Short mmCIF file of C-alpha atoms in Angstrom, two decimals:
data_model
loop_
_atom_site.label_atom_id
_atom_site.label_comp_id
_atom_site.label_asym_id
_atom_site.label_seq_id
_atom_site.Cartn_x
_atom_site.Cartn_y
_atom_site.Cartn_z
CA MET T 1102 -100.99 4.13 38.22
CA LEU T 1103 -97.15 3.11 37.98
CA GLY T 1104 -95.11 4.82 41.58
CA ARG T 1105 -92.11 6.40 41.74
CA ARG T 1106 -90.20 3.04 41.66
CA GLN T 1107 -91.38 1.60 39.36
CA LEU T 1108 -91.00 4.13 37.03
CA ARG T 1109 -87.39 4.36 38.17
CA GLU T 1110 -87.05 0.58 37.64
CA LYS T 1111 -88.60 1.30 33.58
CA ALA T 1112 -85.70 3.68 33.38
CA MET T 1113 -83.30 1.32 34.69
CA GLN T 1114 -83.79 -0.88 32.10
CA ALA T 1115 -83.05 1.91 29.55
CA VAL T 1116 -80.31 3.20 31.03
CA TYR T 1117 -78.94 -0.61 31.17
CA ALA T 1118 -80.16 -1.12 27.49
CA TRP T 1119 -77.76 2.36 26.91
CA LYS T 1120 -75.14 1.34 27.68
CA MET T 1121 -74.88 -2.19 26.89
CA ALA T 1122 -75.85 -1.27 23.24
CA GLY T 1123 -72.80 0.91 22.84
CA GLU T 1124 -71.22 4.61 23.68
CA TYR T 1125 -73.44 5.37 19.26
CA SER T 1126 -76.74 3.25 20.38
CA ASP T 1127 -79.99 5.67 19.16
CA GLN T 1128 -80.89 6.78 22.28
CA ARG T 1129 -83.88 8.05 21.12
CA THR T 1130 -84.99 4.72 19.79
CA ILE T 1131 -83.73 3.20 23.60
CA GLU T 1132 -86.30 5.90 24.99
CA LYS T 1133 -89.47 5.24 22.67
CA ASN T 1134 -88.69 1.63 23.43
CA MET T 1135 -89.18 2.42 27.03
CA LEU T 1136 -92.03 4.57 27.70
CA LYS T 1137 -93.78 1.94 24.91
CA GLY T 1138 -93.19 -0.38 27.69
CA VAL T 1139 -94.44 1.77 29.47
CA ASP T 1140 -97.10 2.21 28.21
CA GLU T 1141 -97.60 -1.62 27.81
CA ILE T 1142 -98.16 -2.38 31.23
CA TYR T 1143 -101.53 -0.71 31.15
CA ASP T 1144 -102.55 -4.07 28.63
CA LEU T 1145 -100.80 -6.27 31.24
CA TYR T 1146 -102.46 -5.32 34.09
CA ILE T 1147 -106.62 -5.56 32.13
CA TYR T 1148 -105.39 -9.05 30.69
CA LEU T 1149 -104.83 -10.06 33.92
CA LEU T 1150 -107.98 -8.62 35.44
CA ASN T 1151 -110.08 -9.97 31.76
CA LEU T 1152 -107.50 -13.70 33.52
CA LEU T 1153 -109.27 -13.34 36.58
CA ASN T 1154 -112.99 -12.28 35.91
CA PHE T 1155 -112.94 -15.45 32.99
CA GLN T 1156 -112.38 -17.81 36.45
CA LYS T 1157 -116.18 -17.13 36.15
CA THR T 1158 -117.16 -17.81 32.69
CA ILE T 1159 -115.00 -21.33 33.37
CA ALA T 1160 -116.73 -22.18 36.33
CA GLU T 1161 -120.17 -20.66 34.36
CA ASN T 1162 -119.31 -23.12 31.47
CA LYS T 1163 -119.13 -26.41 34.13
CA ILE T 1164 -122.44 -25.82 35.63
CA GLU T 1165 -124.38 -25.73 32.75
CA LEU T 1166 -122.27 -28.61 30.91
CA ALA T 1167 -123.36 -30.62 34.48
CA LYS T 1168 -126.95 -29.94 33.57
CA ASN T 1169 -126.82 -31.12 30.39
CA LYS T 1170 -125.63 -34.40 31.07
CA ASN T 1171 -127.54 -37.24 30.02
CA PHE T 1172 -127.91 -38.19 33.68
CA PRO T 1173 -127.52 -35.47 35.73
CA THR T 1174 -127.00 -35.30 38.93
CA ALA T 1175 -129.13 -33.57 42.22
CA GLN T 1176 -126.10 -31.30 42.59
CA ASP T 1177 -125.44 -30.93 38.83
CA LEU T 1178 -129.02 -29.86 38.47
CA ASN T 1179 -128.82 -28.09 41.69
CA PRO T 1180 -125.62 -25.85 41.17
CA ASN T 1181 -123.03 -24.37 44.35
CA LEU T 1182 -123.54 -21.04 42.85
CA LYS T 1183 -121.52 -18.76 46.02
CA PHE T 1184 -118.49 -18.92 43.54
CA VAL T 1185 -119.84 -17.76 40.24
CA ASP T 1186 -122.15 -15.02 42.55
CA ASN T 1187 -119.19 -13.82 44.18
CA PRO T 1188 -120.00 -9.85 43.65
CA MET T 1189 -116.28 -9.58 43.06
CA PHE T 1190 -117.26 -10.67 39.52
CA ARG T 1191 -119.98 -8.27 39.09
CA ILE T 1192 -117.57 -5.39 39.34
CA LEU T 1193 -115.53 -6.48 37.42
CA ASP T 1194 -118.42 -7.37 34.47
CA GLU T 1195 -120.15 -4.24 34.41
CA ASN T 1196 -116.39 -2.33 34.11
CA GLU T 1197 -117.24 0.43 31.36
CA GLU T 1198 -113.28 0.94 31.24
CA LEU T 1199 -112.69 -2.75 31.69
CA ASN T 1200 -115.19 -4.14 28.94
CA ALA T 1201 -114.51 -0.71 26.41
CA TYR T 1202 -110.98 -1.48 26.38
CA THR T 1203 -111.15 -5.50 26.15
CA SER T 1204 -113.86 -4.86 23.40
CA LYS T 1205 -111.06 -2.30 21.71
CA ASN T 1206 -108.40 -4.26 22.39
CA LYS T 1207 -109.45 -8.01 21.68
CA GLN T 1208 -106.14 -9.87 21.87
CA LEU T 1209 -106.14 -9.19 26.54
CA THR T 1210 -109.80 -11.29 26.28
CA TRP T 1211 -109.42 -15.71 26.86
CA ASP T 1212 -110.88 -18.70 25.48
CA LEU T 1213 -112.34 -21.47 27.19
CA LEU T 1214 -110.30 -23.59 24.90
CA ASP T 1215 -107.67 -21.69 26.00
CA THR T 1216 -104.90 -23.81 28.41
CA TYR T 1217 -103.91 -21.53 31.34
CA PRO T 1218 -106.63 -20.34 32.55
CA ASN T 1219 -108.69 -23.63 32.94
CA SER T 1220 -105.19 -24.94 35.15
CA ILE T 1221 -105.64 -21.96 36.87
CA PHE T 1222 -108.98 -22.57 38.24
CA LYS T 1223 -108.29 -25.90 38.33
CA GLU T 1224 -106.17 -25.37 41.29
CA ILE T 1225 -108.41 -23.07 42.75
CA ILE T 1226 -111.64 -25.38 42.72
CA ALA T 1227 -108.98 -28.60 43.87
CA SER T 1228 -108.30 -26.10 47.30
CA GLU T 1229 -108.65 -26.13 50.87
CA GLU T 1230 -109.77 -22.15 49.92
CA TYR T 1231 -111.43 -22.65 47.92
CA ALA T 1232 -113.65 -26.01 50.09
CA GLU T 1233 -113.99 -23.16 53.04
CA TYR T 1234 -115.53 -21.09 51.79
CA MET T 1235 -118.24 -22.36 49.52
CA LYS T 1236 -119.31 -24.74 52.43
CA ASN T 1237 -119.17 -20.87 54.32
CA ASP T 1238 -123.24 -20.02 53.66
CA ARG T 1239 -122.98 -17.08 54.61
CA ASN T 1240 -123.03 -13.37 53.36
CA SER T 1241 -120.61 -11.53 53.59
CA PHE T 1242 -119.10 -8.49 50.22
CA ASP T 1243 -115.34 -8.18 52.81
CA ALA T 1244 -115.30 -12.48 52.78
CA ASP T 1245 -116.29 -11.99 48.96
CA LYS T 1246 -113.42 -9.71 48.64
CA ALA T 1247 -110.93 -11.60 50.75
CA PHE T 1248 -111.74 -14.69 49.02
CA ILE T 1249 -110.75 -13.34 45.37
CA MET T 1250 -107.87 -11.63 46.42
CA ASP T 1251 -106.78 -15.06 47.98
CA ILE T 1252 -107.04 -16.82 44.96
CA TYR T 1253 -105.26 -14.37 42.81
CA GLU T 1254 -102.64 -13.87 44.74
CA LYS T 1255 -102.18 -17.32 45.18
CA PHE T 1256 -103.07 -19.03 42.89
CA ILE T 1257 -102.88 -16.92 39.53
CA ALA T 1258 -99.80 -13.69 40.10
CA PRO T 1259 -96.87 -16.94 41.50
CA ASN T 1260 -98.27 -19.36 38.31
CA GLU T 1261 -95.05 -20.33 36.66
CA ASN T 1262 -96.50 -21.52 33.59
CA LEU T 1263 -98.54 -17.69 33.22
CA HIS T 1264 -95.07 -16.10 33.09
CA ASP T 1265 -93.54 -18.71 30.83
CA TRP T 1266 -97.28 -17.46 28.59
CA LEU T 1267 -97.09 -14.23 29.31
CA GLU T 1268 -93.11 -13.48 28.20
CA GLU T 1269 -93.82 -15.80 24.76
CA ARG T 1270 -96.69 -13.05 24.08
CA ASN T 1271 -94.61 -9.64 25.51
CA LEU T 1272 -91.12 -9.90 25.95
CA HIS T 1273 -91.66 -6.63 28.20
CA TRP T 1274 -94.39 -8.66 30.47
CA ALA T 1275 -92.15 -11.70 32.09
CA ASP T 1276 -90.33 -8.32 33.71
CA ASP T 1277 -94.15 -6.10 34.60
CA LEU T 1278 -95.50 -9.20 35.72
CA HIS T 1279 -94.92 -8.26 39.57
CA ILE T 1280 -96.04 -4.18 38.86
CA GLY T 1281 -99.20 -5.78 36.62
CA ASN T 1282 -99.86 -7.95 39.78
CA SER T 1283 -99.95 -5.09 42.48
CA MET T 1284 -102.11 -2.72 40.13
CA VAL T 1285 -104.49 -5.98 40.07
CA MET T 1286 -104.52 -6.22 43.84
CA THR T 1287 -105.30 -2.71 44.45
CA THR T 1288 -107.87 -2.39 42.09
CA LEU T 1289 -109.54 -5.44 43.58
CA LYS T 1290 -108.78 -3.41 47.22
CA SER T 1291 -110.78 -0.58 46.53
CA PHE T 1292 -113.87 -2.15 45.32
CA VAL T 1293 -116.78 -1.41 47.30
CA PRO T 1294 -120.18 -3.28 48.19
CA LYS T 1295 -121.29 -0.17 46.11
CA SER T 1296 -118.84 0.13 43.18
CA THR T 1297 -120.37 0.40 40.23
CA GLY T 1298 -119.51 0.18 36.39
CA LYS T 1299 -118.63 3.30 36.73
CA ILE T 1300 -115.57 2.64 38.96
CA LYS T 1301 -112.00 3.91 37.40
CA LEU T 1302 -109.09 1.31 36.93
CA PHE T 1303 -105.70 3.00 37.27
CA LYS T 1304 -103.06 4.40 34.85
CA VAL T 1305 -100.15 4.00 34.08
CA TYR T 1306 -99.32 7.42 34.84
CA LYS T 1307 -100.46 9.28 36.89
CA ASP T 1308 -100.36 13.14 35.43
CA ASP T 1309 -98.06 14.23 32.77
CA GLU T 1310 -95.43 14.92 35.72
CA ASP T 1311 -95.12 11.82 35.89
CA ARG T 1312 -94.00 10.68 32.84
CA GLU T 1313 -91.52 14.03 31.76
CA PHE T 1314 -89.50 12.42 35.44
CA ILE T 1315 -89.84 9.18 33.88
CA VAL T 1316 -88.21 10.78 30.47
CA ASP T 1317 -85.94 13.49 32.26
CA LEU T 1318 -84.42 10.65 34.33
CA PHE T 1319 -83.13 8.55 31.06
CA ARG T 1320 -81.70 11.22 28.85
CA LYS T 1321 -80.26 13.69 32.50
CA THR T 1322 -78.71 10.54 33.26
CA ILE T 1323 -77.35 9.38 30.03
CA ARG T 1324 -76.14 13.70 29.65
CA HIS T 1325 -74.52 13.15 32.98
CA SER T 1326 -72.82 9.34 32.82
CA ASP T 1327 -69.68 10.33 32.31
CA ASP T 1328 -69.52 12.53 35.93
CA THR T 1329 -71.67 10.33 37.74
CA ARG T 1330 -69.25 7.42 36.79
CA LYS T 1331 -65.70 9.84 37.42
CA MET T 1332 -68.06 10.62 41.51
CA ILE T 1333 -68.72 7.46 42.15
CA GLU T 1334 -64.91 6.38 41.19
CA GLU T 1335 -63.30 8.64 43.75
CA LYS T 1336 -65.16 7.07 45.88
CA ALA T 1337 -64.77 3.49 45.41
CA THR T 1338 -61.33 2.80 47.15
CA ASN T 1339 -59.94 -0.05 45.94
CA TRP T 1340 -62.22 -0.79 43.82
CA GLU T 1341 -62.19 -1.25 39.90
CA LEU T 1342 -65.70 0.30 37.87
CA ASP T 1343 -64.86 -2.82 35.98
CA ARG T 1344 -65.87 -5.07 38.61
CA ILE T 1345 -68.57 -3.56 39.67
CA ALA T 1346 -71.73 -4.82 38.23
CA ALA T 1347 -72.98 -2.94 35.26
CA VAL T 1348 -76.39 -3.17 37.08
CA ASP T 1349 -74.96 -1.16 40.20
CA LEU T 1350 -72.78 1.35 38.44
CA VAL T 1351 -76.76 2.25 36.64
CA LEU T 1352 -78.43 1.97 40.04
CA MET T 1353 -75.67 4.28 41.10
CA GLN T 1354 -75.71 6.83 38.65
CA MET T 1355 -79.07 7.45 38.24
CA ALA T 1356 -79.14 8.24 42.01
CA LEU T 1357 -76.29 10.58 41.93
CA THR T 1358 -78.23 12.58 38.80
CA GLU T 1359 -81.13 12.84 41.26
CA PHE T 1360 -79.19 14.57 43.89
CA HIS T 1361 -77.14 16.40 41.74
CA TYR T 1362 -79.93 17.24 39.23
CA PHE T 1363 -83.75 16.85 40.50
CA PRO T 1364 -83.67 19.17 42.68
CA ASN T 1365 -87.81 19.23 43.87
CA ILE T 1366 -87.09 15.25 45.18
CA PRO T 1367 -85.79 14.82 49.05
CA PRO T 1368 -82.48 12.94 48.32
CA LYS T 1369 -83.12 11.11 51.18
CA VAL T 1370 -86.65 9.56 49.39
CA THR T 1371 -84.02 9.41 45.98
CA LEU T 1372 -81.63 7.46 48.33
CA ASN T 1373 -84.18 5.18 49.59
CA GLU T 1374 -85.74 4.42 46.79
CA TYR T 1375 -82.23 2.87 45.18
CA ILE T 1376 -81.77 1.11 48.53
CA ASP T 1377 -84.53 -1.12 47.61
CA LEU T 1378 -83.94 -1.20 43.73
CA SER T 1379 -80.74 -2.26 45.08
CA LYS T 1380 -81.99 -4.95 47.03
CA ILE T 1381 -84.20 -6.84 44.18
CA TYR T 1382 -81.16 -6.06 41.63
CA SER T 1383 -78.15 -6.82 43.23
CA THR T 1384 -76.91 -8.95 45.56
CA GLU T 1385 -75.96 -9.39 48.80
CA LYS T 1386 -72.34 -8.30 48.10
CA SER T 1387 -72.57 -5.33 45.68
CA LYS T 1388 -75.54 -4.38 47.06
CA VAL T 1389 -73.87 -3.60 50.67
CA PHE T 1390 -70.95 -1.27 47.72
CA VAL T 1391 -73.94 0.39 46.43
CA ASN T 1392 -75.98 2.16 49.61
CA GLY T 1393 -72.48 2.75 51.06
CA ILE T 1394 -71.00 5.00 48.55
CA LEU T 1395 -74.73 6.55 47.75
CA ASP T 1396 -74.83 7.24 51.86
CA ARG T 1397 -71.05 8.58 50.89
CA SER T 1398 -72.21 10.82 48.44
CA LEU T 1399 -75.15 11.92 50.68
CA LYS T 1400 -73.33 13.04 53.50
CA GLU T 1401 -70.98 15.06 51.12
CA LEU T 1402 -73.68 16.30 49.09
CA ASN T 1403 -75.77 17.16 52.02
CA GLN T 1404 -72.36 18.95 53.72
#
């Protein structure tokens, strides 16, 4: 499921889109697109799980091709099956939720003719990690799990060509890839030797409260935009708001909205969350500025 930080991130993108579209932009359409973008993260998550599991399919296909050569070698006829027999693949293969969702959404599957999974497979089998894993004849679920998580983290998650492909498939996916990768890694980490096909995958929202949170945050940030802008202006000594990067202004306005209109969220939590977001989206200089404004605002609020 998405954490509150990821939900804040999606709300930030929507508020930014609203600002860029102008004062008379269609707020409802932007909100609808925001929620659609959140829902599509689940599709990305399933697509990435299928991509990882497809590495076994590629390996099995290559084993069969080698066996059916005109003059197969002894190694072709008696291949090392450690990779294809990795129990992590078995858990993915059997997962009822993954299979049911994929069968209804065929666009989230991969094909043996697809370039990207094959190029990733070539990188995997050429790696030292693969060589070390295949020559180790000891059986250990922990080692099998560590290997699968390792190859995902090194060869799938950071793959730039895959990133470009996902951006072509869905404009939001390129921005959300780090979220999808995090969900995949958390899922793999949850697998244990006794995991069956009934193990639950992650949902986008933990509960209805999370969905309400992102909607309320988006709407209240816009509703109180003038007020929070004035608050920032009062504290931004020797700074004209026009000089502040738009994304920095959005982050500060969202944080101030939470400070004043989300009484159930501890202000310190809000401060830490937006400081972390500023580390991702702000420059080094503006990050210091954003942190200073929010810290001063929180001190005033406490007083």
